[in-house]
mmCIF file of C-alpha atoms in Angstrom:
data_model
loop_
_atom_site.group_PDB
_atom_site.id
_atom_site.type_symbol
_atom_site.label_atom_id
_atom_site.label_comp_id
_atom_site.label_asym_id
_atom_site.label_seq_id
_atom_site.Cartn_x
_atom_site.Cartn_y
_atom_site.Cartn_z
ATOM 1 C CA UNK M 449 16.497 -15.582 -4.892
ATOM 2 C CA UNK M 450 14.511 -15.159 -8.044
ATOM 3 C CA UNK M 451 15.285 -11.983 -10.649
ATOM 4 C CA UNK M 452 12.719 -9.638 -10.165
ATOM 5 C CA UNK M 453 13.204 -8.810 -13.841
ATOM 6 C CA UNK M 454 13.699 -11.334 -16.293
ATOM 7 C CA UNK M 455 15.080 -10.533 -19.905
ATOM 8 C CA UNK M 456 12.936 -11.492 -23.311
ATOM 9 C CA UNK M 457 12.650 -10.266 -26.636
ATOM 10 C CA UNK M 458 9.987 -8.630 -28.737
ATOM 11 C CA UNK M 459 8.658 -8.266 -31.951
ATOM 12 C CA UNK M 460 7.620 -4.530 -32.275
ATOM 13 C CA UNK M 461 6.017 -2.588 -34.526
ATOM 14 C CA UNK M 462 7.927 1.054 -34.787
ATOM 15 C CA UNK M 463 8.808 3.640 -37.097
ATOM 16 C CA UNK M 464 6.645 1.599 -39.999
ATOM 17 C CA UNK M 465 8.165 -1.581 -39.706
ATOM 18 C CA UNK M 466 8.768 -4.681 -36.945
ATOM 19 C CA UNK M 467 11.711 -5.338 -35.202
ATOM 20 C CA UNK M 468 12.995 -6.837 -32.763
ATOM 21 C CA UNK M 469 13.641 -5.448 -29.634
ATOM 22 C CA UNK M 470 15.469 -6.759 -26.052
ATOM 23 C CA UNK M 471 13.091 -6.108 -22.993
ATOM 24 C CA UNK M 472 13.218 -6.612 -19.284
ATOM 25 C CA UNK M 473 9.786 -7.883 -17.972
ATOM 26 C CA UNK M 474 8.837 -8.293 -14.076
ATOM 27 C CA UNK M 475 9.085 -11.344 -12.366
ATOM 28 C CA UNK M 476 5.490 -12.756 -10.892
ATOM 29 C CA UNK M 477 5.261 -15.806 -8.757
ATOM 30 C CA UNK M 478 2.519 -17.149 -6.890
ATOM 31 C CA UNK M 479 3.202 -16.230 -3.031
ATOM 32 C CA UNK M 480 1.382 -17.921 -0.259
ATOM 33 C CA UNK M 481 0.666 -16.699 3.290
ATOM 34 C CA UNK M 482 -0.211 -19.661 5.457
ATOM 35 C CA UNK M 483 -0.747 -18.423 9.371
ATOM 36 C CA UNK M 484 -0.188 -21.374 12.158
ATOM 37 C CA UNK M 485 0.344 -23.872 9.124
ATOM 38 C CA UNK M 486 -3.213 -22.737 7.743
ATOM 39 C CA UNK M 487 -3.878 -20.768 4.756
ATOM 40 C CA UNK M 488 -4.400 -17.463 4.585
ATOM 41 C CA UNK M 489 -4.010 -16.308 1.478
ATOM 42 C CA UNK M 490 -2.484 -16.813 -1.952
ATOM 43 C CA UNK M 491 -1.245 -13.574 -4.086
ATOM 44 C CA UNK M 492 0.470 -13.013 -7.300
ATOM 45 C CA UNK M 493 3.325 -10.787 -6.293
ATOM 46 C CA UNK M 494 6.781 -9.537 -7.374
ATOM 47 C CA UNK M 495 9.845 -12.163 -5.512
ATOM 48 C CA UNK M 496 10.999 -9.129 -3.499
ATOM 49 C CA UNK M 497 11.525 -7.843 -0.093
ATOM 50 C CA UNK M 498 8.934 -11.230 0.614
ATOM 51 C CA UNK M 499 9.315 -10.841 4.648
ATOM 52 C CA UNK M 500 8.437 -7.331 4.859
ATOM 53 C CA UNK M 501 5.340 -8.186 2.580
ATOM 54 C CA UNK M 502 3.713 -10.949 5.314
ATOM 55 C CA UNK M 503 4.820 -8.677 8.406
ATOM 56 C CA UNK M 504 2.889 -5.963 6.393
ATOM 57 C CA UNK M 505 0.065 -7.638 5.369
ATOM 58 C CA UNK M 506 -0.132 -9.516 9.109
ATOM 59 C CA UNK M 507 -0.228 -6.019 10.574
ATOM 60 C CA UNK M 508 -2.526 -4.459 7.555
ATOM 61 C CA UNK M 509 -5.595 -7.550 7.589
ATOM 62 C CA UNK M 510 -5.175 -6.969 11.848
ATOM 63 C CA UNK M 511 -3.843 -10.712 12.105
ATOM 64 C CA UNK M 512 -1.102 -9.456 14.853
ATOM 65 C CA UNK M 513 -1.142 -6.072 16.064
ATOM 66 C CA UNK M 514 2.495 -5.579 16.797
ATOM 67 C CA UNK M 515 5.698 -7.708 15.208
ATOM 68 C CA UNK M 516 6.400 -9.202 18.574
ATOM 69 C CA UNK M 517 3.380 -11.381 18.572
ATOM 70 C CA UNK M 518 4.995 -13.440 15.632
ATOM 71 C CA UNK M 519 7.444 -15.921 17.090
ATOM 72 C CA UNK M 520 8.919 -16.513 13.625
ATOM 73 C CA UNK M 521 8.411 -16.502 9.492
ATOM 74 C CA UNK M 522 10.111 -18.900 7.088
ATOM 75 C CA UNK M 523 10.154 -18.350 3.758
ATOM 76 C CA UNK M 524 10.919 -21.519 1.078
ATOM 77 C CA UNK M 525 10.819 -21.391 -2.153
ATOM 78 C CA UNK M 526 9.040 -24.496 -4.366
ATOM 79 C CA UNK M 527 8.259 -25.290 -7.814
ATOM 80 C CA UNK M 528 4.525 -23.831 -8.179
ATOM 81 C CA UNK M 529 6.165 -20.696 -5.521
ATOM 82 C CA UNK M 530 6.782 -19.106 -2.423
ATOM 83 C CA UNK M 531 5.189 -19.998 0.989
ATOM 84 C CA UNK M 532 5.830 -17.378 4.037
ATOM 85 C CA UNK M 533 4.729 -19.155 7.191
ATOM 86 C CA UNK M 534 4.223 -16.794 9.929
ATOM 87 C CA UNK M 535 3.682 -18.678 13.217
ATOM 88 C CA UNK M 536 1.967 -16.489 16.236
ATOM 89 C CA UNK M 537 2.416 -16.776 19.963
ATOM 90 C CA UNK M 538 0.182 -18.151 22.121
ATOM 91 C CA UNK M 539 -1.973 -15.012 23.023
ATOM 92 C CA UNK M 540 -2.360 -14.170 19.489
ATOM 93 C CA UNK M 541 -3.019 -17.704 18.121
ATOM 94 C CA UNK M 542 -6.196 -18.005 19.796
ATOM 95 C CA UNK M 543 -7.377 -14.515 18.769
ATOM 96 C CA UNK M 544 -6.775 -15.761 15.221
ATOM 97 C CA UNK M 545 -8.706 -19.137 15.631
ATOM 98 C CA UNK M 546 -11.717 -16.725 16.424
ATOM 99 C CA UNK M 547 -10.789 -14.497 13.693
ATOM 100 C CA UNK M 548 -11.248 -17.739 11.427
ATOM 101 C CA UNK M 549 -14.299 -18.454 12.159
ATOM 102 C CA UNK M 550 -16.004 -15.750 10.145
ATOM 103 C CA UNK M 551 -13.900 -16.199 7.055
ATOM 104 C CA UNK M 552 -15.472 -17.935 4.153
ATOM 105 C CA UNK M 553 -11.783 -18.796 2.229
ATOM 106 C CA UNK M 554 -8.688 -17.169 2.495
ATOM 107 C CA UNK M 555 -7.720 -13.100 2.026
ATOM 108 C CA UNK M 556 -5.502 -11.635 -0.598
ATOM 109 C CA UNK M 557 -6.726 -8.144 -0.618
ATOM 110 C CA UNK M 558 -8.341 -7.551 2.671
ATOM 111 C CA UNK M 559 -11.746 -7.582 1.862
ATOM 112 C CA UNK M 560 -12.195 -10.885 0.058
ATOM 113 C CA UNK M 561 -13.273 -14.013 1.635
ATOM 114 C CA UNK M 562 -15.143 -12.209 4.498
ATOM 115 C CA UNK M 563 -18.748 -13.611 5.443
ATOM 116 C CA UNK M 564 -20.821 -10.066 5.397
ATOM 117 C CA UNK M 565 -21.221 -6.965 4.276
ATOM 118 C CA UNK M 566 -20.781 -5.811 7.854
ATOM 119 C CA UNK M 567 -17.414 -7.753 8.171
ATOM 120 C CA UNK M 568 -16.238 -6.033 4.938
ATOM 121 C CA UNK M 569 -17.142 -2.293 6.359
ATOM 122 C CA UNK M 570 -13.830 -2.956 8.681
ATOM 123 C CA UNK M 571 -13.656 -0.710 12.021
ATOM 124 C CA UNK M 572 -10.924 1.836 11.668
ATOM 125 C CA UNK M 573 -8.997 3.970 13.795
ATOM 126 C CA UNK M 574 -8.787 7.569 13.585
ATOM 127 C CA UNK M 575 -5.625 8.634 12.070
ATOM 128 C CA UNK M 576 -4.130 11.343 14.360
ATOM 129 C CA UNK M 577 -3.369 14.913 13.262
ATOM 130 C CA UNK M 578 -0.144 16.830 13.723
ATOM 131 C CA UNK M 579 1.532 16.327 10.455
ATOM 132 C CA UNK M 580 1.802 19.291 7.715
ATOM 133 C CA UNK M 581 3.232 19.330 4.457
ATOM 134 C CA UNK M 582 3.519 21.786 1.883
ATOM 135 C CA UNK M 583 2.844 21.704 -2.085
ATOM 136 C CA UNK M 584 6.607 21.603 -2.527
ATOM 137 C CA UNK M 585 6.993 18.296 -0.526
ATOM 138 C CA UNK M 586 4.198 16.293 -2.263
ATOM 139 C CA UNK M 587 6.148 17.297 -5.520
ATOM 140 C CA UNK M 588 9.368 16.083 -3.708
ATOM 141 C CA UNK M 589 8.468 12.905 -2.740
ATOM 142 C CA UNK M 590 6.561 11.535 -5.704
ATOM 143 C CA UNK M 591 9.683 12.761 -7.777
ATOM 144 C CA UNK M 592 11.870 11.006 -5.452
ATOM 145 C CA UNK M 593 9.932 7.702 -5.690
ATOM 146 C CA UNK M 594 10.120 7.421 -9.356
ATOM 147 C CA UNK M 595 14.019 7.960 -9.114
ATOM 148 C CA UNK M 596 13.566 5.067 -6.619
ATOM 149 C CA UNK M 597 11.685 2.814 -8.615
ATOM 150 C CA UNK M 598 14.676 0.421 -9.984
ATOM 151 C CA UNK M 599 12.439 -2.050 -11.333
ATOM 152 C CA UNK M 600 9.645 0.035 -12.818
ATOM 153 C CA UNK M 601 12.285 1.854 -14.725
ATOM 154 C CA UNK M 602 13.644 -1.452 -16.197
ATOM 155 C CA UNK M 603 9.961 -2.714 -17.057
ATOM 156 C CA UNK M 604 7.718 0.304 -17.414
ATOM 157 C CA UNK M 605 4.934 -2.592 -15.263
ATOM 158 C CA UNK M 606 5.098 -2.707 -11.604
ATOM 159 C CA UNK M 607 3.781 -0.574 -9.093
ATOM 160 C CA UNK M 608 5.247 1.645 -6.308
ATOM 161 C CA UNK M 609 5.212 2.598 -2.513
ATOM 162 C CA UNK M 610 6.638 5.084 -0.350
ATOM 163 C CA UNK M 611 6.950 6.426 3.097
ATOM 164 C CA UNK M 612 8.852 9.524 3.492
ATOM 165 C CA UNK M 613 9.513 12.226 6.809
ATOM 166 C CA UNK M 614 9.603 15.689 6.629
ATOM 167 C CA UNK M 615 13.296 15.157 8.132
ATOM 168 C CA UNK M 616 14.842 12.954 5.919
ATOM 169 C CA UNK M 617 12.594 12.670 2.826
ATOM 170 C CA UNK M 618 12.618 9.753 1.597
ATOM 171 C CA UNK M 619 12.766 6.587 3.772
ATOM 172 C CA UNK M 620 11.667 3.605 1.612
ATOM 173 C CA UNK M 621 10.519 2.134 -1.687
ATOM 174 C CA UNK M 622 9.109 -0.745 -2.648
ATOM 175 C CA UNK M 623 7.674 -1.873 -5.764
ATOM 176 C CA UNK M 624 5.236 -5.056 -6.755
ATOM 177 C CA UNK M 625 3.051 -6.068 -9.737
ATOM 178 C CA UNK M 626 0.354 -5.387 -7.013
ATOM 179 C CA UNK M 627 -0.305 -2.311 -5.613
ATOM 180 C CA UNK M 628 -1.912 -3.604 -2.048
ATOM 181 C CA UNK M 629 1.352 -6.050 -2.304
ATOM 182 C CA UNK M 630 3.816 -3.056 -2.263
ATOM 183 C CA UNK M 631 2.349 -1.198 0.445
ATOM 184 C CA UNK M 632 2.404 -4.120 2.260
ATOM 185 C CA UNK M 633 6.078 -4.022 1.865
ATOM 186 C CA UNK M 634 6.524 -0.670 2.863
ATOM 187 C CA UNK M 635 4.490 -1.217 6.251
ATOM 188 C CA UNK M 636 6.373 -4.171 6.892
ATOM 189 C CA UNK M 637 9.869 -2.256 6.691
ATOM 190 C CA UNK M 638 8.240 0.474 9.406
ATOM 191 C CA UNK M 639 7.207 -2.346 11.209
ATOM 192 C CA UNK M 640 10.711 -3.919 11.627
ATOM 193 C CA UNK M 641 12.659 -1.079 11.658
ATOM 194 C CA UNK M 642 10.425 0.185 14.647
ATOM 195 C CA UNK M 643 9.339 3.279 12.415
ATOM 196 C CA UNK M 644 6.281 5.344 13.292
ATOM 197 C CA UNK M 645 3.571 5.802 10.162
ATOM 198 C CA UNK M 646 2.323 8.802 11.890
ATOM 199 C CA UNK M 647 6.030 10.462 11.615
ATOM 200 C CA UNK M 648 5.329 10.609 7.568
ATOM 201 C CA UNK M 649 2.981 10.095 4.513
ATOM 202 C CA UNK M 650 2.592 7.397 1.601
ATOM 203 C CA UNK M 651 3.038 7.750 -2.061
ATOM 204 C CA UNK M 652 1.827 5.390 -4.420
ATOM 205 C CA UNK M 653 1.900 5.206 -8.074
ATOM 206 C CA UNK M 654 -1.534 3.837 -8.499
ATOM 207 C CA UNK M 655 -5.002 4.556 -8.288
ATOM 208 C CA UNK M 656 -6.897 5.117 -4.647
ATOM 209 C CA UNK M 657 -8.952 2.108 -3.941
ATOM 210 C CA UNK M 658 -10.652 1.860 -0.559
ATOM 211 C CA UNK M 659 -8.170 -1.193 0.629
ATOM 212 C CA UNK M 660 -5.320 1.265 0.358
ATOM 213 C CA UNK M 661 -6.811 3.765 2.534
ATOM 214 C CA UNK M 662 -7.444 1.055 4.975
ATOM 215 C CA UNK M 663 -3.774 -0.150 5.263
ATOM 216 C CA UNK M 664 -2.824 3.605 5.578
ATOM 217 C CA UNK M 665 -4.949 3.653 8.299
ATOM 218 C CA UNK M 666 -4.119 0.681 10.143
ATOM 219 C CA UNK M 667 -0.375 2.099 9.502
ATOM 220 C CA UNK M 668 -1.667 4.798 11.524
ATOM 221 C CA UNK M 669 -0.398 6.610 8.279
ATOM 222 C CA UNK M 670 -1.844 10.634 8.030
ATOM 223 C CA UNK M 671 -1.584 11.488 4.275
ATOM 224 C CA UNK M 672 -1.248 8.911 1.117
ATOM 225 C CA UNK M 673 -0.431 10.957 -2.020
ATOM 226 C CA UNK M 674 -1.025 8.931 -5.599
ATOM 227 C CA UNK M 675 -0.940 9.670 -9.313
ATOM 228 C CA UNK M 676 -4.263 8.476 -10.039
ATOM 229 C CA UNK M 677 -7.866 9.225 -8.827
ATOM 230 C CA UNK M 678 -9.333 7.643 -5.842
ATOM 231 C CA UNK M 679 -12.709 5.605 -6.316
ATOM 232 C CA UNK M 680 -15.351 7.181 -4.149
ATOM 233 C CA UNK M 681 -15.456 4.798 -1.553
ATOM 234 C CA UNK M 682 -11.703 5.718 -1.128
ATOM 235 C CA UNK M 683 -13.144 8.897 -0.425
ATOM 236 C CA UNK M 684 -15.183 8.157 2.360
ATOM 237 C CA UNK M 685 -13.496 5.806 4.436
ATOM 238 C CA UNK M 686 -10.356 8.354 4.231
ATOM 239 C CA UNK M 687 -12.786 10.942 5.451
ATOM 240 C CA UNK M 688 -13.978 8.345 8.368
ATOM 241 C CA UNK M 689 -10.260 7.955 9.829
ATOM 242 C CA UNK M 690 -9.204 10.900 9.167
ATOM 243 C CA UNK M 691 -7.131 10.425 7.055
ATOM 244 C CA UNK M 692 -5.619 13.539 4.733
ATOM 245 C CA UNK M 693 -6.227 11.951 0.858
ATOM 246 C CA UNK M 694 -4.083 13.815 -2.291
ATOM 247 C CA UNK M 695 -4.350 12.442 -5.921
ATOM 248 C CA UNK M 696 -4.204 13.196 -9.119
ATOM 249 C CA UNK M 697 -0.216 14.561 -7.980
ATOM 250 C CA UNK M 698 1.438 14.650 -11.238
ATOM 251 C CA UNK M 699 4.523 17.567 -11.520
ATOM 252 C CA UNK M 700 3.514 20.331 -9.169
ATOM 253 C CA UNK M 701 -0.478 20.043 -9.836
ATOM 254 C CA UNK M 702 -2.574 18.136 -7.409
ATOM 255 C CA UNK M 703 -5.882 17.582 -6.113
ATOM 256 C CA UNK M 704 -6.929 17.092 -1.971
ATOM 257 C CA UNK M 705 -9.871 15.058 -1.741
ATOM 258 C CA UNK M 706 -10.041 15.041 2.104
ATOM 259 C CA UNK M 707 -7.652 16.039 5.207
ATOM 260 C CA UNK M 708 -7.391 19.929 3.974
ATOM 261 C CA UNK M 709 -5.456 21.082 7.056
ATOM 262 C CA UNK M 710 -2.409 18.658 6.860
ATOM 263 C CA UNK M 711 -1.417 20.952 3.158
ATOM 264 C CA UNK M 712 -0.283 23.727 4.099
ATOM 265 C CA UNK M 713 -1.933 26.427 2.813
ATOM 266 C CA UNK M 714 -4.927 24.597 1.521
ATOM 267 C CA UNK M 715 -7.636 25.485 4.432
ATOM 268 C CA UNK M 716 -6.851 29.341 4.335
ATOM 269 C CA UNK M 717 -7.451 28.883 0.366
ATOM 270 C CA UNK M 718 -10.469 27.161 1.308
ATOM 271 C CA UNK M 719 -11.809 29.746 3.657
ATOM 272 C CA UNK M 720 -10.608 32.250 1.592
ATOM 273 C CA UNK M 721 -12.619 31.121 -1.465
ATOM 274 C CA UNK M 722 -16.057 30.714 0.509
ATOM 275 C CA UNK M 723 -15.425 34.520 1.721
ATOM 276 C CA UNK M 724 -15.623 35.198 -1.876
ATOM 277 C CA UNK M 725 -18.502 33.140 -3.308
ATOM 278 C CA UNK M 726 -20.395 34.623 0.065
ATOM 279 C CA UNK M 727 -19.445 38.425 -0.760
ATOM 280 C CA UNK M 728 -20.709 37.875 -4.639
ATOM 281 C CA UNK M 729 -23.776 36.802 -3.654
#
């Protein structure tokens, strides 16, 4: 298996002079997904945790809807990378063949390689409600991720996913030099461990982009919490499955862009504030 973080040195400039200075750097290879011994897609990606990242991906870009309908994956390692081979049963294979057919080249992060702007604006389903979590456990968890995050705390360069419970906290981290490729990761550990996305939330260490709401939503994942802001087409897809999006989550500050009612708290605030602005006028 490859080092995820490989060793170098540096000339830096500090303290008004250079010097030189040991560093570990992240490992990228070029990782390809090939479905039924055809190509899928080709990713730069972090050598890590490679089997959850196809399941995840498979499950995220709809190419299987459950883990059973893959009869197996090999991974090999070559010279110019990786190649995960997932190989579908019957029923799904020909679903896939279809699928095919109104691809113009292979998909990396869900939304290339599609043949219309209608094929881009993906279907979702409507993340159910039932999940609540208070201030105090979005603090928790994105605290708990960065004591998780082995290999960002080495390089200071890769990015990170989580999925945690209200139970147990924290269930799983994964990191990437992609952010798509490490929540791929974490829905591929669910997956195989059989682990429900509605039982929990997401963190991620990144910005919102509207692929990442997708995958939380085909996770059937309630809330994803990140660091950064959302773009606003993150916005409204989140809004159109319902899904509950926090950002901007840094200490105990955050920001609740849609999905009041799964933060505790947050829709009596919200009521609470309108009463106001309506009595001042």
């Amino acid at each position: 298996m490859t080092d995820v973080a490989v060793g170098t040195t540096s000339l830096a400039f500090s303290g008004g002079a250079f010097v030189r200075r040991e560093r570990a750097i992240p490992a990228e290879t070029a990782v390809a997904i090939s479905v039924n011994g055809s190509s899928h897609a080709v990713m730069m990606a972090t050598p890590e945790h490679l089997g959850e990242l196809a399941l995840g991906l498979a499950l995220n870009e709809r190419i299987v809807e459950r883990p059973g309908e893959i009869e197996r994956l090999e991974i090999e390692a070559g010279e110019a990378g990786i190649d995960c081979r997932l190989w579908l049963n019957e029923a799904r294979s020909a679903s896939y063949v279809a699928r095919r057919r109104q691809m113009t080249g292979p998909v990396g992060c869900g939304l290339c390689g599609v043949e219309s702007l209608e094929l881009a604006q993906r279907p979702l389903p409507r993340v159910d409600d039932g999940l609540v979590v208070t201030p105090a456990d979005l603090t928790a968890a994105m605290a708990a991720m960065a004591r998780a995050q082995g290999l960002g705390q080495r390089t200071r360069a890769v990015h990170a996913a989580a999925f945690h419970t209200a139970g147990q906290g924290l269930v799983v981290t994964r990191e990437d030099v992609g952010r798509h490729n490490a929540l791929d990761k974490v829905a591929g550990h669910l997956a195989a461990g059989g682990i429900d996305g509605a039982s929990g939330f997401v963190t991620i260490t990144s910005r919102v982009s509207v692929e990442l709401i997708q995958k939380a939503a085909f996770m059937g994942v309630p809330l994803i919490a990140a660091v950064s802001v959302p773009t606003a087409l993150a916005v409204a897809e989140a809004e159109r499955a319902n899904v509950s999006l926090v950002a901007v989550l840094r200490g105990e500050e955050f920001e609740i862009f849609t999905g009041y009612g799964r933060i505790a708290g947050a829709a009596d605030a919200l009521v609470h504030r309108a009463e106001e602005n309506s009595d001042a006028a």
